[in-house]
PDB file of C-alpha atoms in Angstrom:
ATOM      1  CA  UNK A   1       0.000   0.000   0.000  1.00 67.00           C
ATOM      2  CA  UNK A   2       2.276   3.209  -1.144  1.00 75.00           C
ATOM      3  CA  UNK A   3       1.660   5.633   1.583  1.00 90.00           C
ATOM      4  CA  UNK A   4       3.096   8.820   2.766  1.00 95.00           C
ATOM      5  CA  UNK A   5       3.301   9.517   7.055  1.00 96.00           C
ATOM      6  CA  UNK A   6       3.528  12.476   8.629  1.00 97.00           C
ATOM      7  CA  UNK A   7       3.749  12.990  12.369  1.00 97.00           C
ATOM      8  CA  UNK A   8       2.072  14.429  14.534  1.00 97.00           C
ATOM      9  CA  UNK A   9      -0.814  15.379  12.453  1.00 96.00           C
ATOM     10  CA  UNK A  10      -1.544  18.505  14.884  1.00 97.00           C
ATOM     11  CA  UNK A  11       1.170  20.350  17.264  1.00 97.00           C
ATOM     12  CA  UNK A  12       1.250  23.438  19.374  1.00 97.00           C
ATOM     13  CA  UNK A  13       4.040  25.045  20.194  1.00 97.00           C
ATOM     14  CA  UNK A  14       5.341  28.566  21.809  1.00 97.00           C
ATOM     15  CA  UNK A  15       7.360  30.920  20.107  1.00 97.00           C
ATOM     16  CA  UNK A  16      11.167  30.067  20.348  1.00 97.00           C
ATOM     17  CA  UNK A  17      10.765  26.834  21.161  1.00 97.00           C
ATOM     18  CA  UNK A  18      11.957  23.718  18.296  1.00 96.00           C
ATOM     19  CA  UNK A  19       9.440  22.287  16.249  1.00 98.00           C
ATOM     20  CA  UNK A  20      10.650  18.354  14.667  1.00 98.00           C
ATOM     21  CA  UNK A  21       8.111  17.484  11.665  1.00 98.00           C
ATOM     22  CA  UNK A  22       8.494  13.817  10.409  1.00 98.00           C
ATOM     23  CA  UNK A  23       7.303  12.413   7.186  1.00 98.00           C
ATOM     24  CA  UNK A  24       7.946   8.645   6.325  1.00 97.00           C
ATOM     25  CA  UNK A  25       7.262   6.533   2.563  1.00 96.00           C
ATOM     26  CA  UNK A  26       7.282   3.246   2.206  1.00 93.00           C
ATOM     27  CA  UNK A  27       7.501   3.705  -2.001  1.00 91.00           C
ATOM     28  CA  UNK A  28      11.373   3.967  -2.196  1.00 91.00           C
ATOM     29  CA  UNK A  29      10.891   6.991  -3.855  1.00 93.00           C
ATOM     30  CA  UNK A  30      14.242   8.756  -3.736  1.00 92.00           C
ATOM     31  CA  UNK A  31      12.882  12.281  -3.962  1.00 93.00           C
ATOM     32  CA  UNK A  32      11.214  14.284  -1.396  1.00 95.00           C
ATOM     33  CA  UNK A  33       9.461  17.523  -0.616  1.00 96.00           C
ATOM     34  CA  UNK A  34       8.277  19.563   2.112  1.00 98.00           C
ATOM     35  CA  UNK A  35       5.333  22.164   1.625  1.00 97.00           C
ATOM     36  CA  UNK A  36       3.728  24.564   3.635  1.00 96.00           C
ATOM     37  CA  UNK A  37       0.093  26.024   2.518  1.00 94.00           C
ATOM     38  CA  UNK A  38      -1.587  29.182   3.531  1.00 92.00           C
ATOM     39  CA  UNK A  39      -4.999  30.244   2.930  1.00 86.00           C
ATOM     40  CA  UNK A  40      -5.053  32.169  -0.809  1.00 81.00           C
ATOM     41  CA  UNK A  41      -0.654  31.411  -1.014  1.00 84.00           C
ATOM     42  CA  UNK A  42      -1.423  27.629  -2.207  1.00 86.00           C
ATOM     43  CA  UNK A  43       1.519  25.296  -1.708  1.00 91.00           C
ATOM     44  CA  UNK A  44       5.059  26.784  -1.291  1.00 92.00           C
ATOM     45  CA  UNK A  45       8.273  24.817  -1.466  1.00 93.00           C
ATOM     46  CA  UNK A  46      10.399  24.758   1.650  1.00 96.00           C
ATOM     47  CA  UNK A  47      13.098  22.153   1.301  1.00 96.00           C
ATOM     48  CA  UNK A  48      13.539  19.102  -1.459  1.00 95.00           C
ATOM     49  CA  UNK A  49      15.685  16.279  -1.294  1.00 95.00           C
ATOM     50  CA  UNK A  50      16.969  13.794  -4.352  1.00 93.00           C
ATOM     51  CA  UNK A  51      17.803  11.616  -1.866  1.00 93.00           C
ATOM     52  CA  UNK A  52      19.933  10.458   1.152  1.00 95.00           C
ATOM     53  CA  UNK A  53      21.771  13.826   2.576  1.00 96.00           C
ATOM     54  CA  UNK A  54      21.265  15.634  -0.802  1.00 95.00           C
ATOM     55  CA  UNK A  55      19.377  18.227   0.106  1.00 96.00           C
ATOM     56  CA  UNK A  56      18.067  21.831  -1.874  1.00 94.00           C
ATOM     57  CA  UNK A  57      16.779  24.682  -0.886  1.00 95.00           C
ATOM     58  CA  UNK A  58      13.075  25.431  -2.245  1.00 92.00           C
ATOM     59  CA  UNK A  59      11.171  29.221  -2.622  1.00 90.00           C
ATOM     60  CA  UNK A  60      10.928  29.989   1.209  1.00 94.00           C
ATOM     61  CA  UNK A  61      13.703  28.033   3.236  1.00 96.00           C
ATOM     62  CA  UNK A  62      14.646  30.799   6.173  1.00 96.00           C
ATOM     63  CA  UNK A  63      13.407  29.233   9.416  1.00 96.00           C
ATOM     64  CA  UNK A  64      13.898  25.762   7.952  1.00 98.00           C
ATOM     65  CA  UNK A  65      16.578  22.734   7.811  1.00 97.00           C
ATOM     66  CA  UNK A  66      15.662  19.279   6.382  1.00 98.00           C
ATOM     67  CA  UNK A  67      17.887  16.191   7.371  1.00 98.00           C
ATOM     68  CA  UNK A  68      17.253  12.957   6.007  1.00 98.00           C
ATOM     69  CA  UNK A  69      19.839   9.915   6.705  1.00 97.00           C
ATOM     70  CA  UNK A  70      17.263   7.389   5.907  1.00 96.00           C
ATOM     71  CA  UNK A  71      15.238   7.062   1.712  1.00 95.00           C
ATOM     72  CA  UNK A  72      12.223   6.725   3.499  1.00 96.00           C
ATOM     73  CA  UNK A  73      12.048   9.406   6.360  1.00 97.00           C
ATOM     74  CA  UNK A  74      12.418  13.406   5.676  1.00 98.00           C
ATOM     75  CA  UNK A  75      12.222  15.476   8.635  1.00 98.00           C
ATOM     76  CA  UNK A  76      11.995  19.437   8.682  1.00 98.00           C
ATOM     77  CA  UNK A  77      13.423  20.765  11.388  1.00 98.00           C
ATOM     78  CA  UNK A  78      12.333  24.247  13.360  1.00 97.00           C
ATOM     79  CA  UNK A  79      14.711  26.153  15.460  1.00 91.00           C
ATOM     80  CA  UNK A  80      13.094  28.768  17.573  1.00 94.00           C
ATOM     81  CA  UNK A  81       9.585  28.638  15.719  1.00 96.00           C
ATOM     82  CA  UNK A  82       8.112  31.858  15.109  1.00 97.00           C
ATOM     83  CA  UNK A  83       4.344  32.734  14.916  1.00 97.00           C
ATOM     84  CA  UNK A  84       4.594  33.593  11.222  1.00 96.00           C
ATOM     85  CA  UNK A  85       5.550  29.850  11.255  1.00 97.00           C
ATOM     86  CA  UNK A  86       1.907  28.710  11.872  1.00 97.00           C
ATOM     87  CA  UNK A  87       0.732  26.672   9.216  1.00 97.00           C
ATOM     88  CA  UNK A  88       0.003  23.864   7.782  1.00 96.00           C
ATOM     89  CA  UNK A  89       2.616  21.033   6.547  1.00 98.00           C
ATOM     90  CA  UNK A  90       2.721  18.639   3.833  1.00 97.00           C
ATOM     91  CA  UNK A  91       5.037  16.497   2.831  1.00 97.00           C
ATOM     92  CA  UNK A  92       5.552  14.595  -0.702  1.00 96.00           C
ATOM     93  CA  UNK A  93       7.682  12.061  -2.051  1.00 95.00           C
ATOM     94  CA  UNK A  94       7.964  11.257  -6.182  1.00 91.00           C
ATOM     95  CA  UNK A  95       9.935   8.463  -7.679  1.00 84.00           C
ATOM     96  CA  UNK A  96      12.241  10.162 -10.295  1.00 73.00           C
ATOM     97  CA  UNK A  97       9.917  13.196 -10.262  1.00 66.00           C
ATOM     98  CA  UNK A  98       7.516  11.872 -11.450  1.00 77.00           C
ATOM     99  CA  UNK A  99       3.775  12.560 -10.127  1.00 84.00           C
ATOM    100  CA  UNK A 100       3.597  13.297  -6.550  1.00 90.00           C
ATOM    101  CA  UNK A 101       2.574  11.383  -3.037  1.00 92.00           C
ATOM    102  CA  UNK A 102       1.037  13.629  -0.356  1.00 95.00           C
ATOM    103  CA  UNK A 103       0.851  12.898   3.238  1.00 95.00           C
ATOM    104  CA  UNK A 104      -2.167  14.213   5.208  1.00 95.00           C
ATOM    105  CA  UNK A 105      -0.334  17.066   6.723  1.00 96.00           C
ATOM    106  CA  UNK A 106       0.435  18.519  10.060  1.00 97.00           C
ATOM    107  CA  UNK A 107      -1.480  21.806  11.122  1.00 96.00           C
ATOM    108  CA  UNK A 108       1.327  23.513  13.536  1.00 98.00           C
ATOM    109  CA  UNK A 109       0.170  26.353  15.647  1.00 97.00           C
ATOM    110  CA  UNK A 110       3.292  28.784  17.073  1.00 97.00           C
ATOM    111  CA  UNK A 111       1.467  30.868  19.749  1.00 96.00           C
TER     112      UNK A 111
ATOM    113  CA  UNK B   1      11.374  31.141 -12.636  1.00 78.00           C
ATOM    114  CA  UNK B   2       7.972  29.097 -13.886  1.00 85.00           C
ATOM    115  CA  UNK B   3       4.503  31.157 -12.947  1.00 90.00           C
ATOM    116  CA  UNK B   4       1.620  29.349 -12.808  1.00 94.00           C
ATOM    117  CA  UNK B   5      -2.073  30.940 -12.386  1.00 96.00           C
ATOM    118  CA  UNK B   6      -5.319  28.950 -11.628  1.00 97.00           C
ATOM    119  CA  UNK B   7      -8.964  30.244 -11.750  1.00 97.00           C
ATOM    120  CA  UNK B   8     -11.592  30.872 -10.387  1.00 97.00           C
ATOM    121  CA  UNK B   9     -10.251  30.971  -6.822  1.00 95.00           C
ATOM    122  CA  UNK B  10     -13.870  29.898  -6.321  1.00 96.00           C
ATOM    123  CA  UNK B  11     -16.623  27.732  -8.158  1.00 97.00           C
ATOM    124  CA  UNK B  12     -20.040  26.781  -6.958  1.00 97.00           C
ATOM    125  CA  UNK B  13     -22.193  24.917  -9.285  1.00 97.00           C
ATOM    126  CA  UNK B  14     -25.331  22.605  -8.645  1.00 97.00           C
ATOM    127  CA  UNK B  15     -25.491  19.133  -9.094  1.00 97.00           C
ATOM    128  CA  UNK B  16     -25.497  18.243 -12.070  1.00 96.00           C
ATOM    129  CA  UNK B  17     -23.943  20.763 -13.326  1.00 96.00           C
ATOM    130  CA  UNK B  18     -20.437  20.824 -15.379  1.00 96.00           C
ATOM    131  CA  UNK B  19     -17.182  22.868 -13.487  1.00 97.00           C
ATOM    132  CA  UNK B  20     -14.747  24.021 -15.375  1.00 97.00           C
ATOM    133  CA  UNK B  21     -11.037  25.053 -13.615  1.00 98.00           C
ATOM    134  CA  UNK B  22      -8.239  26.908 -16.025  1.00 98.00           C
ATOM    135  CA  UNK B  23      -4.589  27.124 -15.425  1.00 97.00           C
ATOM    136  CA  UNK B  24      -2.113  28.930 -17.615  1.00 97.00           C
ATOM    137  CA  UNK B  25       1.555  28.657 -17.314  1.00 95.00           C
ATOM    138  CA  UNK B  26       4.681  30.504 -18.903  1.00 94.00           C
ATOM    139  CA  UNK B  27       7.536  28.004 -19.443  1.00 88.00           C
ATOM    140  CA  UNK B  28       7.525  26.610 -23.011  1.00 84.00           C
ATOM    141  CA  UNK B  29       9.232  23.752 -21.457  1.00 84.00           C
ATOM    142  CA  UNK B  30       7.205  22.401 -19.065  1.00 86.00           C
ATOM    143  CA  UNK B  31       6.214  18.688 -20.137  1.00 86.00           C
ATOM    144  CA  UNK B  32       4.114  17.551 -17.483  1.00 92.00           C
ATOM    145  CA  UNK B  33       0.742  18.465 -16.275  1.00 94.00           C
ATOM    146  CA  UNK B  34      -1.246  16.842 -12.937  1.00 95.00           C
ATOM    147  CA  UNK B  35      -4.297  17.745 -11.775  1.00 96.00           C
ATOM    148  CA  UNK B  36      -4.970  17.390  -7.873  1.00 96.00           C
ATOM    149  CA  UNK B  37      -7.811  17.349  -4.934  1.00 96.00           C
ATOM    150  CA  UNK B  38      -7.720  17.795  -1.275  1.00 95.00           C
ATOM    151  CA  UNK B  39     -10.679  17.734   0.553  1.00 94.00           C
ATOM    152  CA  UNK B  40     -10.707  19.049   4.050  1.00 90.00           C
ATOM    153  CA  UNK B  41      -8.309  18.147   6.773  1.00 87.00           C
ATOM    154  CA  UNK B  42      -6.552  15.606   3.939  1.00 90.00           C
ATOM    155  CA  UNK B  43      -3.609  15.952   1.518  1.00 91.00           C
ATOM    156  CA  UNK B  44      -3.508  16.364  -2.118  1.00 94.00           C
ATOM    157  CA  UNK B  45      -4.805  13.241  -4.392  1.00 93.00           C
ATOM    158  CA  UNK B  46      -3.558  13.256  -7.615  1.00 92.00           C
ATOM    159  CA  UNK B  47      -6.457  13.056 -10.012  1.00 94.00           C
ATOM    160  CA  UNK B  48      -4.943  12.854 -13.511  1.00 93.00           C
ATOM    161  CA  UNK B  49      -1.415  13.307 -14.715  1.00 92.00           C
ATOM    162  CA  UNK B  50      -0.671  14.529 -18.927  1.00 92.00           C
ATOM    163  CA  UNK B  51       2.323  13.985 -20.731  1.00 90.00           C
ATOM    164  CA  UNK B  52       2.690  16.938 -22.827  1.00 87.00           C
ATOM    165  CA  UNK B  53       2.523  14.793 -25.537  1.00 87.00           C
ATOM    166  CA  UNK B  54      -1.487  14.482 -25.073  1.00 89.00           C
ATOM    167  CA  UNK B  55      -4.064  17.457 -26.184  1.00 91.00           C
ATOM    168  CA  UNK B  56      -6.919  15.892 -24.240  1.00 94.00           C
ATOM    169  CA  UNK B  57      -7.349  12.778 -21.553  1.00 94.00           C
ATOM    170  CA  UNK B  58     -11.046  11.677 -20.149  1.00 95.00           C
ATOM    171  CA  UNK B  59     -11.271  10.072 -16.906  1.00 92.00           C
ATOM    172  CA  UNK B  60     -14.329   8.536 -14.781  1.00 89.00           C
ATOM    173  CA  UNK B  61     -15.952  12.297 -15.455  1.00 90.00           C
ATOM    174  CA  UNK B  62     -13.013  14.054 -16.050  1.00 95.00           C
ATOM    175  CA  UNK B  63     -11.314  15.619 -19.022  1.00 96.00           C
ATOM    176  CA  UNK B  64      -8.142  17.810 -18.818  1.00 96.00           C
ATOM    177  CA  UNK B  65      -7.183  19.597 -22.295  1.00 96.00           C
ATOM    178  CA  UNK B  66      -3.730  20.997 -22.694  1.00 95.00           C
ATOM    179  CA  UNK B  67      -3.255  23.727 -24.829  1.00 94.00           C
ATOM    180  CA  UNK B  68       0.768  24.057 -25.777  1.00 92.00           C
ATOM    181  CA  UNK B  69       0.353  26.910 -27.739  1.00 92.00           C
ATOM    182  CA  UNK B  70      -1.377  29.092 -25.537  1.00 94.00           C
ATOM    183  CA  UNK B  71       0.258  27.317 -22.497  1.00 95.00           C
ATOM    184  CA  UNK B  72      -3.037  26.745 -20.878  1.00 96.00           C
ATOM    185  CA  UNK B  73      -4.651  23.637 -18.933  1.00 96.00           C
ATOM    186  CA  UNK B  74      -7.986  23.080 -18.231  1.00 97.00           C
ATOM    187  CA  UNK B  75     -10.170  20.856 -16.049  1.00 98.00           C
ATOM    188  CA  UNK B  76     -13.918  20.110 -16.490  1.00 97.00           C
ATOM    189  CA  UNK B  77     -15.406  17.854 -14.163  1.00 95.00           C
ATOM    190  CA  UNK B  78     -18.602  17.009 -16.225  1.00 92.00           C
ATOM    191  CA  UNK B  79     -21.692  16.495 -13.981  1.00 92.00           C
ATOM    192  CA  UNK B  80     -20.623  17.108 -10.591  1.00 95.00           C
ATOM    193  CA  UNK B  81     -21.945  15.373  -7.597  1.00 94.00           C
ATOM    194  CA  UNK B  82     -21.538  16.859  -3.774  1.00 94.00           C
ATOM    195  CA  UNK B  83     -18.767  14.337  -3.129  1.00 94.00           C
ATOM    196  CA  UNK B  84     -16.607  16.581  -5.797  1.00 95.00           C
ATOM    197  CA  UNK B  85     -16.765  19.549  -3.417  1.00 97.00           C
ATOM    198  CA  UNK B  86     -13.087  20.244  -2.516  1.00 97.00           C
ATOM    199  CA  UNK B  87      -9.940  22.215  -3.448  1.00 96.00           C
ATOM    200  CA  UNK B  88      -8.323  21.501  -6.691  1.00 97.00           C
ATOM    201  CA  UNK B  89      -4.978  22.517  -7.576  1.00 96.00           C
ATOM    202  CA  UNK B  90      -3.243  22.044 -10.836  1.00 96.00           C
ATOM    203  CA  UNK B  91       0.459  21.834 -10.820  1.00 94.00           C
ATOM    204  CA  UNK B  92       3.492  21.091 -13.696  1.00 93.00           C
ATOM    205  CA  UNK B  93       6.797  20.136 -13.912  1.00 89.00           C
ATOM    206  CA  UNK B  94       9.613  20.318 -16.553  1.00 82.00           C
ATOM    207  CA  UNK B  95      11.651  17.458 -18.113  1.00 75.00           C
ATOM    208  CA  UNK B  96      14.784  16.618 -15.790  1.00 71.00           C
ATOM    209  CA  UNK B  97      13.666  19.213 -12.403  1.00 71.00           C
ATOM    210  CA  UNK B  98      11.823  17.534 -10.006  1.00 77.00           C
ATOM    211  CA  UNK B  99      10.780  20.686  -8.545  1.00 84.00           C
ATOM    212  CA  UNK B 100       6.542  21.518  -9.487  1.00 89.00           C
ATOM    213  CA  UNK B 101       4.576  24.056  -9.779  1.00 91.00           C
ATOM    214  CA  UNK B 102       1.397  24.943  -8.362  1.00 93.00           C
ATOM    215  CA  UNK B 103      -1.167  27.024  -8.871  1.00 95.00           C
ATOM    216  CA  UNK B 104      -3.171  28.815  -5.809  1.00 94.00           C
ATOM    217  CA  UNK B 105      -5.898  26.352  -5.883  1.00 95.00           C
ATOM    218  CA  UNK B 106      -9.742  26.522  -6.907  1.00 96.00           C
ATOM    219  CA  UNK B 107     -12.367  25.672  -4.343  1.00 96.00           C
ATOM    220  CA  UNK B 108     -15.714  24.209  -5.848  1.00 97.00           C
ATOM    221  CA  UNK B 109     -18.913  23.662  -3.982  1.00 97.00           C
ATOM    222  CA  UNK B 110     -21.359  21.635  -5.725  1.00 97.00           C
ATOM    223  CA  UNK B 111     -24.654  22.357  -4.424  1.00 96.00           C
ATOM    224  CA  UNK B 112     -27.153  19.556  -4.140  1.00 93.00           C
TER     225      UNK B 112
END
């Protein structure tokens, strides 16, 4: 069953504190992509990875950091979150970029 | 960099009723075209994907036409039911990136 994960699916946090976002496939798709959508800004490209610790920089990457050591977990990292940080997250994953897989997101809420 | 604009923003039509969603893009290059939905609290489902290759593809109510020439994409979801109310996005994708493209999305209401 090809699947994308994401946990958790909802998260609170306070301003300056670190926000860990974890998306897992079990497709063996080697490429990767975390989103964030706003209300009337559709989907905007944080981070993508090609695969294993080869990592790129999408449209809006300040505030972010990716890591992923495994093919079938990406995780996007928050240091200090910031309210403008509220949002939610998706995550994708594409084998040779081809069509995407989206997880079911995580709505994160910076107070 | 690759500009992509969808509209309406919104679409309410009865049941019934055909909706029709239009996307234009501006990089003679882009080769393929997806069409996606996301219904509340979910993720994006990807309902039809177009090699550039194709002019026009019918699915299960569904037909996407690509226009090359005047880089446009188009949607009609031919009589809609209330299960089709969600937010559709259509996004593309050049030969050799992996990066896409989306557009801001179109939310349709089908009334019953």
């Amino acid at each position: 069953d090809m699947k994308v994960t994401q946990m958790p699916r909802y998260l609170i946090k306070r301003m300056g504190e670190n926000v860990l976002l974890e998306c897992g496939q079990d497709m063996s798709h080697e490429t990767m992509y975390w989103y964030r959508q706003d209300p009337g800004l559709g989907l905007q490209l944080i981070y993508i990875s090609y695969d294993v610790d080869s990592n790129s920089e999408g449209d809006i990457p300040k505030g972010y950091r990716v890591s992923r050591k495994k093919r079938e977990h990406f995780s996007l990292i928050l240091d200090s979150a910031k309210t403008n940080q509220t949002s939610v997250y998706f995550c994708a994953s594409s084998l040779e970029g081809d069509e995407q897989y989206f997880g079911p997101g995580t709505r994160l809420t910076v107070l | 960099g690759e500009q992509v604009e969808q509209r309406p923003p919104h679409l309410s039509v009865r049941e019934g009723d055909s909706a029709f969603i239009i996307c234009t893009y501006t990089d003679s290059a882009t080769a393929y075209f997806y069409w996606y939905k996301q219904e509340p609290g979910a993720g994006l489902q990807l309902l039809m994907s177009v090699f550039s290759n194709v002019d026009r593809k019918e699915e299960q109510g569904l037909t996407v036409l690509l226009n090359k020439k005047d880089k446009r994409l188009s949607l009609n979801l031919t009589a809609a039911h209330p299960g089709d109310s969600a937010v559709y996005f259509c996004a593309v994708k050049d030969t050799g990136y992996q990066n896409f493209y989306f557009g801001k999305g179109t939310s349709l209401t089908v009334i019953p």
